Coordinates of C-alpha atoms and ligand atoms in Angstrom, one line a residue:
M12 CA -15.1 3.9 -16.4
P13 CA -13.3 6.1 -13.9
F14 CA -11.2 4.6 -11.1
P15 CA -12.7 4.5 -7.6
S16 CA -13.1 7.9 -6.0
G17 CA -10.2 8.9 -3.9
F18 CA -7.8 6.9 -6.0
L19 CA -4.3 8.3 -5.6
W20 CA -2.4 9.2 -8.8
G21 CA 1.2 9.8 -7.9
A22 CA 4.9 9.6 -8.8
A23 CA 7.7 8.0 -6.8
T24 CA 11.4 8.7 -6.1
S25 CA 13.9 7.7 -3.4
A26 CA 16.3 9.7 -1.4
Y27 CA 19.7 8.5 -2.7
Q28 CA 18.4 8.4 -6.3
V29 CA 17.3 12.0 -6.5
E30 CA 18.3 14.2 -3.6
G31 CA 22.1 14.6 -4.1
S32 CA 24.2 16.3 -1.4
P33 CA 24.1 13.1 0.7
L34 CA 26.4 14.5 3.3
A35 CA 24.9 18.0 3.5
D36 CA 23.9 19.8 6.7
G37 CA 25.2 17.2 9.1
A38 CA 23.9 14.0 7.4
G39 CA 26.0 10.9 7.9
P40 CA 27.3 8.7 5.1
N41 CA 25.3 5.7 4.0
I42 CA 26.1 2.4 2.3
W43 CA 25.2 3.7 -1.2
H44 CA 27.5 6.7 -0.8
R45 CA 30.4 4.4 0.0
F46 CA 29.5 1.8 -2.6
A47 CA 29.1 4.3 -5.4
H48 CA 32.5 5.8 -4.6
E49 CA 34.2 2.4 -4.9
P50 CA 35.8 2.0 -8.3
G51 CA 34.0 -0.3 -10.7
T52 CA 30.7 -0.6 -8.9
I53 CA 28.6 1.8 -11.0
L54 CA 28.3 2.2 -14.7
G55 CA 30.4 5.2 -15.9
G56 CA 31.7 5.8 -12.3
A57 CA 28.5 7.7 -11.5
T58 CA 27.5 8.6 -7.9
G59 CA 24.5 10.1 -6.2
D60 CA 26.6 13.1 -5.1
V61 CA 24.4 15.5 -7.2
A62 CA 21.7 13.3 -8.7
C63 CA 18.7 15.5 -9.5
D64 CA 19.7 18.0 -6.8
H65 CA 16.2 17.5 -5.4
Y66 CA 17.6 18.4 -2.0
H67 CA 17.8 22.0 -3.2
R68 CA 15.2 22.0 -5.9
F69 CA 12.3 20.2 -4.2
Q70 CA 10.2 23.3 -4.2
D71 CA 10.3 23.5 -8.0
D72 CA 9.7 19.7 -8.3
V73 CA 6.7 19.9 -6.0
A74 CA 5.4 22.8 -8.1
L75 CA 5.9 20.7 -11.2
M76 CA 3.9 17.8 -9.8
A77 CA 1.1 20.2 -8.8
D78 CA 1.1 21.6 -12.3
L79 CA 0.8 18.1 -13.7
G80 CA -2.3 17.6 -11.5
L81 CA -0.8 14.7 -9.5
G82 CA -2.4 13.8 -6.3
A83 CA 0.4 12.2 -4.3
Y84 CA 4.2 11.9 -4.0
R85 CA 6.0 8.9 -2.7
F86 CA 9.5 9.7 -1.6
S87 CA 11.9 8.2 1.0
M88 CA 13.7 9.6 4.0
A89 CA 17.4 9.2 4.2
W90 CA 17.9 7.5 7.6
A91 CA 21.4 9.1 7.9
R92 CA 20.0 12.6 7.4
L93 CA 17.9 12.2 10.5
L94 CA 20.3 10.1 12.6
P95 CA 23.8 10.5 11.1
K96 CA 25.1 7.3 12.7
G97 CA 21.8 5.4 12.4
R98 CA 21.0 5.7 16.1
G99 CA 21.8 8.1 18.9
R100 CA 22.3 11.7 18.0
M101 CA 19.6 13.4 15.9
N102 CA 20.4 15.9 13.2
A103 CA 17.9 18.8 13.4
R104 CA 18.8 20.0 9.9
G105 CA 17.8 16.6 8.5
F106 CA 14.4 16.8 10.2
D107 CA 14.1 20.4 8.9
F108 CA 14.6 19.3 5.3
Y109 CA 11.8 16.7 5.4
D110 CA 9.6 19.2 7.3
R111 CA 10.0 21.7 4.5
L112 CA 9.4 19.0 1.8
I113 CA 6.2 17.8 3.5
D114 CA 4.9 21.3 4.1
A115 CA 5.5 22.1 0.4
L116 CA 3.6 19.1 -0.7
L117 CA 0.6 19.8 1.6
A118 CA 0.6 23.5 0.5
R119 CA 0.0 22.1 -3.1
D120 CA -2.6 19.5 -2.0
L121 CA -0.2 16.6 -2.8
V122 CA -0.5 13.7 -0.4
P123 CA 2.8 12.5 1.0
M124 CA 3.6 8.8 1.1
V125 CA 6.9 8.2 2.9
T126 CA 9.2 5.2 2.6
L127 CA 11.4 4.8 5.6
Y128 CA 14.0 2.7 4.0
H129 CA 14.9 2.7 0.4
W130 CA 18.3 1.0 0.7
D131 CA 20.5 3.7 2.1
L132 CA 21.6 2.2 5.4
P133 CA 23.7 4.5 7.6
L134 CA 27.3 3.5 7.4
G135 CA 27.5 3.6 11.2
L136 CA 25.2 0.6 11.3
E137 CA 26.8 -1.2 8.4
D138 CA 30.0 -1.0 10.3
K139 CA 28.3 -2.9 13.1
G140 CA 27.2 -5.7 10.7
G141 CA 24.3 -4.0 8.9
W142 CA 21.4 -6.2 8.1
L143 CA 23.4 -9.2 9.3
N144 CA 23.2 -7.8 12.8
D145 CA 20.0 -8.7 14.6
D146 CA 20.1 -5.4 16.5
T147 CA 19.7 -3.4 13.2
A148 CA 16.0 -4.4 13.2
R149 CA 15.4 -2.8 16.5
W150 CA 17.4 0.3 15.6
F151 CA 15.2 0.6 12.5
G152 CA 12.2 0.5 14.8
D153 CA 13.7 3.3 16.9
Y154 CA 14.4 5.4 13.8
A155 CA 10.8 4.8 12.5
D156 CA 9.4 5.9 15.9
L157 CA 11.3 9.2 15.7
A158 CA 10.1 9.8 12.1
F159 CA 6.5 9.0 13.2
R160 CA 6.8 11.5 16.1
A161 CA 8.1 14.2 13.9
F162 CA 6.0 13.8 10.8
S163 CA 3.0 11.5 11.2
D164 CA 0.8 14.5 12.0
R165 CA 1.2 15.4 8.3
V166 CA 2.0 12.2 6.6
P167 CA -1.0 9.8 6.2
Y168 CA 0.8 7.0 4.4
W169 CA 4.0 5.2 5.5
V170 CA 6.0 2.4 3.8
T171 CA 8.4 0.6 6.1
I172 CA 10.9 -1.0 3.6
N173 CA 11.2 -0.9 -0.1
E174 CA 11.7 -4.2 -1.9
P175 CA 13.3 -6.4 0.8
A176 CA 13.8 -9.1 -1.8
V177 CA 16.1 -6.8 -3.9
I178 CA 18.1 -5.8 -0.9
M179 CA 18.7 -9.4 0.0
E180 CA 19.4 -10.7 -3.6
K181 CA 21.3 -7.8 -5.2
G182 CA 23.0 -6.5 -2.0
Y183 CA 23.9 -9.8 -0.3
V184 CA 23.8 -12.6 -2.9
L185 CA 24.8 -11.0 -6.3
G186 CA 26.8 -8.1 -4.8
V187 CA 25.7 -5.7 -7.5
Y188 CA 24.1 -3.3 -5.0
A189 CA 25.3 -2.0 -1.7
P190 CA 26.8 -3.4 0.5
G191 CA 28.1 -5.6 -2.3
H192 CA 28.3 -8.9 -0.5
R193 CA 28.3 -12.2 -2.5
N194 CA 27.3 -14.8 0.0
V195 CA 24.1 -16.7 -0.5
A196 CA 24.2 -18.0 3.1
E197 CA 23.6 -14.5 4.3
A198 CA 20.3 -14.2 2.5
P199 CA 18.1 -15.9 5.2
V200 CA 19.7 -13.7 8.0
V201 CA 19.1 -10.5 6.0
A202 CA 15.6 -11.6 5.1
R203 CA 14.8 -12.4 8.8
N204 CA 16.1 -9.0 10.0
L205 CA 14.3 -7.0 7.3
L206 CA 11.1 -8.7 8.3
R207 CA 11.8 -8.0 12.0
A208 CA 12.6 -4.4 11.2
H209 CA 9.3 -4.1 9.5
G210 CA 7.6 -5.5 12.5
Y211 CA 9.2 -3.1 14.9
A212 CA 8.2 -0.2 12.7
V213 CA 4.6 -1.3 12.5
Q214 CA 4.5 -1.8 16.2
A215 CA 5.9 1.8 16.8
Y216 CA 3.4 3.2 14.4
R217 CA 0.4 1.7 16.2
D218 CA 1.5 3.8 19.3
R219 CA 2.0 7.0 17.3
G220 CA 0.2 7.3 14.1
D221 CA -3.4 7.0 12.9
G222 CA -2.8 6.9 9.2
A223 CA -1.9 3.8 7.1
I224 CA 1.3 1.8 7.1
G225 CA 2.4 -1.0 4.8
I226 CA 5.5 -2.4 3.0
A227 CA 6.5 -2.1 -0.7
V228 CA 7.3 -5.5 -2.3
N229 CA 8.5 -6.1 -5.8
L230 CA 6.3 -8.8 -7.2
Q231 CA 6.5 -10.5 -10.6
P232 CA 4.5 -13.5 -11.9
V233 CA 6.9 -16.4 -12.3
W234 CA 6.1 -18.7 -15.3
P235 CA 7.8 -22.0 -16.0
A236 CA 9.5 -22.1 -19.4
S237 CA 7.9 -25.5 -20.1
D238 CA 5.4 -27.9 -18.6
S239 CA 8.1 -30.2 -17.4
P240 CA 7.9 -31.1 -13.7
D241 CA 11.4 -29.7 -13.2
D242 CA 10.6 -26.3 -14.7
R243 CA 7.4 -26.1 -12.8
A244 CA 9.1 -26.9 -9.5
A245 CA 11.8 -24.3 -10.4
A246 CA 9.1 -21.7 -10.9
E247 CA 7.5 -22.6 -7.5
R248 CA 10.9 -22.1 -5.8
A249 CA 11.5 -18.8 -7.6
N250 CA 8.1 -17.6 -6.6
A251 CA 8.7 -18.5 -3.0
W252 CA 12.1 -16.8 -3.0
R253 CA 11.1 -13.6 -4.9
N254 CA 7.4 -13.1 -4.1
L255 CA 6.2 -15.0 -1.0
Q256 CA 9.3 -14.9 1.2
F257 CA 8.4 -11.4 2.5
L258 CA 4.6 -11.4 2.0
D259 CA 3.6 -14.7 3.7
P260 CA 5.2 -14.0 7.1
I261 CA 3.7 -10.6 7.2
L262 CA 0.2 -11.4 6.0
L263 CA -0.2 -15.1 6.8
G264 CA 2.3 -15.6 9.7
Q265 CA 4.2 -18.4 7.9
S266 CA 7.2 -18.7 5.6
P267 CA 7.0 -20.5 2.3
A268 CA 7.6 -24.2 2.6
E269 CA 10.1 -24.2 -0.2
L270 CA 12.7 -22.1 1.6
P271 CA 14.3 -24.4 4.2
S272 CA 15.2 -27.0 1.6
M273 CA 16.7 -24.4 -0.6
F274 CA 19.2 -23.5 2.1
G275 CA 19.7 -26.7 4.0
R276 CA 22.0 -26.0 7.0
D277 CA 22.1 -22.3 6.3
W278 CA 18.4 -21.8 6.8
R279 CA 17.5 -19.3 9.5
G280 CA 13.8 -19.1 9.9
L281 CA 11.7 -16.8 12.1
S282 CA 11.2 -18.0 15.7
P283 CA 7.5 -18.0 16.9
E284 CA 8.2 -14.7 18.8
D285 CA 9.7 -13.1 15.7
M286 CA 6.8 -14.3 13.6
A287 CA 4.4 -12.7 16.0
L288 CA 6.3 -9.5 15.7
V289 CA 6.3 -9.7 11.9
R290 CA 2.7 -10.6 11.4
Q291 CA 0.7 -7.6 12.4
P292 CA -2.3 -6.1 10.9
M293 CA -1.3 -4.2 7.8
D294 CA -3.2 -1.2 6.3
F295 CA -2.0 -1.9 2.8
V296 CA 0.5 -3.7 0.6
G297 CA 2.5 -1.6 -1.8
V298 CA 3.3 -3.5 -5.0
N299 CA 6.2 -2.5 -7.3
Y300 CA 5.5 -4.1 -10.7
Y301 CA 7.8 -4.0 -13.7
T302 CA 7.7 -7.4 -15.5
R303 CA 7.2 -11.1 -15.3
I304 CA 9.9 -13.7 -15.3
V305 CA 10.1 -17.0 -17.1
V306 CA 12.3 -19.7 -15.5
R307 CA 13.7 -23.1 -16.3
A308 CA 15.3 -25.5 -13.9
D309 CA 19.1 -25.0 -13.5
P310 CA 20.7 -26.5 -10.4
S311 CA 23.8 -24.2 -10.8
V312 CA 21.7 -21.1 -9.8
A313 CA 21.7 -20.7 -6.0
P314 CA 19.6 -20.8 -4.0
T315 CA 16.5 -21.3 -6.3
G316 CA 17.8 -23.7 -8.9
A317 CA 15.8 -21.5 -11.4
A318 CA 17.4 -19.6 -14.2
I319 CA 15.7 -16.7 -15.8
V320 CA 15.1 -17.2 -19.6
P321 CA 15.6 -13.9 -21.4
S322 CA 12.5 -12.7 -23.2
A323 CA 12.3 -12.4 -26.9
N324 CA 9.3 -10.1 -26.6
H325 CA 9.2 -6.3 -26.4
R326 CA 11.6 -5.3 -23.7
T327 CA 12.7 -2.2 -21.8
L328 CA 16.2 -0.8 -21.9
V329 CA 17.2 -3.0 -19.0
G330 CA 15.9 -6.1 -20.8
W331 CA 12.7 -6.6 -18.8
E332 CA 9.8 -7.9 -20.8
V333 CA 6.9 -5.5 -21.2
F334 CA 4.1 -7.6 -19.8
P335 CA 1.1 -5.5 -18.7
S336 CA -1.3 -8.5 -18.0
G337 CA 1.2 -9.6 -15.4
L338 CA 0.1 -6.7 -13.3
T339 CA -3.5 -7.9 -13.3
E340 CA -2.3 -11.4 -12.6
T341 CA -0.1 -10.2 -9.7
L342 CA -2.8 -8.0 -8.1
V343 CA -5.5 -10.7 -8.3
A344 CA -3.2 -13.4 -6.9
L345 CA -2.2 -11.1 -4.0
D346 CA -5.8 -10.4 -3.3
R347 CA -7.0 -14.0 -3.4
R348 CA -4.1 -15.2 -1.2
N349 CA -4.6 -12.6 1.4
G350 CA -8.3 -12.0 1.7
G351 CA -8.7 -8.7 0.0
V352 CA -5.9 -6.7 1.5
P353 CA -5.9 -3.0 0.3
V354 CA -3.2 -2.4 -2.3
Y355 CA -1.3 0.5 -3.9
V356 CA 0.8 0.1 -6.9
T357 CA 3.7 1.9 -5.3
E358 CA 6.0 1.7 -8.4
C359 CA 5.4 0.9 -12.1
G360 CA 7.4 2.3 -15.0
A361 CA 9.9 1.6 -17.7
A362 CA 13.3 2.7 -18.9
F363 CA 13.5 3.5 -22.6
A364 CA 16.1 5.3 -24.7
D365 CA 14.5 8.7 -24.7
A366 CA 15.4 11.4 -27.1
S367 CA 16.9 14.7 -25.8
P368 CA 14.6 17.6 -25.5
S369 CA 14.0 19.3 -28.8
A370 CA 14.5 23.0 -29.2
G371 CA 10.8 23.4 -28.5
G372 CA 11.1 21.6 -25.2
E373 CA 9.5 18.3 -26.2
V374 CA 10.6 14.9 -25.2
P375 CA 8.5 12.4 -27.1
D376 CA 8.5 9.0 -25.4
P377 CA 5.8 7.0 -27.1
E378 CA 6.9 3.7 -25.7
R379 CA 6.6 4.9 -22.1
V380 CA 3.2 6.4 -22.9
A381 CA 2.0 3.1 -24.2
F382 CA 3.6 1.2 -21.3
L383 CA 1.8 3.4 -18.8
R384 CA -1.5 3.3 -20.6
D385 CA -1.4 -0.5 -20.8
H386 CA -0.4 -0.9 -17.2
I387 CA -3.1 1.4 -15.9
D388 CA -5.6 -0.6 -18.0
A389 CA -4.2 -3.7 -16.4
A390 CA -4.7 -2.2 -12.9
R391 CA -8.3 -1.3 -13.9
L392 CA -8.9 -5.0 -14.8
A393 CA -7.7 -6.0 -11.4
I394 CA -10.2 -3.6 -9.8
D395 CA -12.9 -5.1 -12.0
A396 CA -11.9 -8.5 -10.7
G397 CA -12.5 -7.3 -7.1
V398 CA -9.0 -6.1 -6.0
D399 CA -9.1 -3.2 -3.5
L400 CA -6.6 -1.1 -5.4
R401 CA -6.4 2.4 -4.1
G402 CA -3.6 4.2 -6.0
F403 CA -1.0 4.0 -8.8
F404 CA 2.5 5.6 -8.5
V405 CA 4.7 5.9 -11.5
W406 CA 8.4 5.1 -11.2
S407 CA 9.6 7.7 -11.5
L408 CA 8.9 11.4 -11.3
L409 CA 12.4 12.3 -12.6
D410 CA 15.1 10.6 -14.6
N411 CA 17.5 9.7 -11.7
F412 CA 20.5 7.7 -10.4
E413 CA 19.4 4.1 -11.2
W414 CA 21.7 2.3 -8.8
N415 CA 24.5 0.3 -10.5
S416 CA 23.4 1.6 -13.9
G417 CA 24.1 5.2 -12.9
Y418 CA 22.3 7.7 -15.2
A419 CA 22.0 5.3 -18.1
L420 CA 18.4 4.2 -17.4
P421 CA 15.9 7.0 -17.7
Y422 CA 12.5 6.2 -16.0
G423 CA 11.1 9.7 -15.5
L424 CA 7.9 11.3 -16.5
V425 CA 10.2 14.3 -16.5
H426 CA 13.5 14.4 -18.4
V427 CA 16.5 15.8 -16.4
D428 CA 19.5 17.3 -18.1
F429 CA 22.2 16.3 -15.6
D430 CA 24.6 19.1 -16.7
T431 CA 22.1 21.9 -16.2
Q432 CA 19.5 20.3 -14.0
Q433 CA 16.9 21.5 -16.4
R434 CA 13.6 19.6 -16.2
T435 CA 11.4 18.9 -19.3
V436 CA 8.1 17.1 -19.0
K437 CA 8.0 14.2 -21.4
S438 CA 5.0 13.1 -23.4
S439 CA 4.5 10.4 -20.7
G440 CA 4.3 13.2 -18.1
R441 CA 1.5 14.9 -20.1
F442 CA -0.2 11.6 -20.6
F443 CA -0.1 10.7 -16.9
S444 CA -1.3 14.2 -16.0
Q445 CA -4.4 13.6 -18.1
A446 CA -4.9 10.2 -16.6
A447 CA -4.7 11.7 -13.1
R448 CA -7.0 14.6 -13.9
S449 CA -9.6 12.4 -15.4
N450 CA -9.3 9.7 -12.7
G451 CA -8.3 7.3 -15.4
E452 CA -11.3 7.8 -17.5
R453 CA -9.9 8.8 -20.9
L454 CA -6.7 7.0 -21.2
D455 CA -6.8 6.4 -24.9
A456 CA -7.6 10.0 -25.7
A457 CA -4.9 11.1 -23.2
A458 CA -2.4 8.8 -24.9
A459 CA -3.3 10.0 -28.4
G460 CA -3.2 13.6 -27.2
A461 CA 0.3 13.3 -25.6
R462 CA 2.5 15.2 -27.9
G463 CA 4.8 12.9 -29.9
A464 CA 2.6 9.9 -29.2
T465 CA 1.7 9.4 -32.8
A466 CA 3.3 6.1 -33.3
L467 CA 2.2 4.2 -30.2
P468 CA 3.2 0.6 -30.1
S469 CA 0.1 -1.6 -29.9
G470 CA -1.2 -2.8 -26.6
H471 CA -0.8 -6.2 -25.1
Ligands
LIG733 C1 12.9 -0.7 -8.2 C2 13.4 0.3 -7.2 C3 13.6 1.7 -7.6 C4 14.1 1.8 -9.0 C5 13.2 0.9 -9.9 C6 13.6 1.0 -11.4 O1 13.4 -2.0 -8.0 O2 12.6 0.2 -6.0 O3 14.4 2.3 -6.7 O4 15.4 1.4 -9.1 O5 13.3 -0.4 -9.5

């Protein structure tokens, strides 16, 4: 069975991970630029200074997507290219860059989906407290308003913020992502301001744009390691912290009941006024899906008291369990909890140890082909179960700068040689191309036909 008509088949990237030249043409520095240049933060001392040089090569990358028959491209705008200090003075050359990118996409019939914030806060705002400063939410709304004014005539899909839970946990609790704080008490403040920022942006959009706006959340089913009441309660807390903390205020106008007791005196909830700002009609939810987690009770883990149990099953290079049925589970649960909200899978993909391109220009990546086939099948099952799923974006178009792992985790449909910037389409790129062209109808044939896909691991 094909997917519903109009289903968007696309690939995703984000600004700091692919563009390179973060300070070019008047752009201001951002927190990832500073973080990556601090010694010891990134594997191998890597930075996003060059990345995939998408900033200069976007025309070729757009042509490549068109050749693959993709229908859509999800990318993010670097706030500090448009507003070098995060607010105040605008940088015309930054606007010009995204104008040209959008026009190149439209000229090739690729639908742009723009993320306003994929983690690269302008340093000018970080120096005023970043997401710990309540004003940052309003400044984000102002930036969003400028972006809508400049681009919403041509951009039909907008994502306010990418993965607020990861910003909060890895940026402010674990300190492994920018800005590198390690203070669990900051989490509720950051969460509240990310939610308020989302609210201001949606509010601005209703005045300016007539397309669709949503948020991209990373969701994963949380399973208890055992049937014990302690493990079950730990799984509930982890689910509240990771999955519901950002969804429930936006979609249901409430915060999960588990959160206040996890923080005690440090809890900072949303006031009724803030909740009204945050809970606004949403056109869609973007779901980034990679894995499930299994947890057991462990009081030493703040704030959830839930420790992740490493999986013994098939895993990706970063250790995440390959668990396609979790995508169906996630999409159905989201649908049931929120009354049939429209959904896009805004990211799904896997890092595996790819071979280098052969002399003939082949990069066989059978594990990724199997991963994508099984996850697209899982998405189809969710549609069969009644979920209003409207698109599927692979993370990622290109191998790129994978945050604190540098260039060690390839996710691309397209291999990038970071010495020469040469792009080589992988088997998974050919597979996804077939999936897109057939609207998901002939996945097994496409998987079998993808060169190098002779030894596919079996499905789930
Ligand atoms: C997601 C991020 C994306 C990329 C993938 C692997 O959490 O949104 O930028 O790092 O993971």
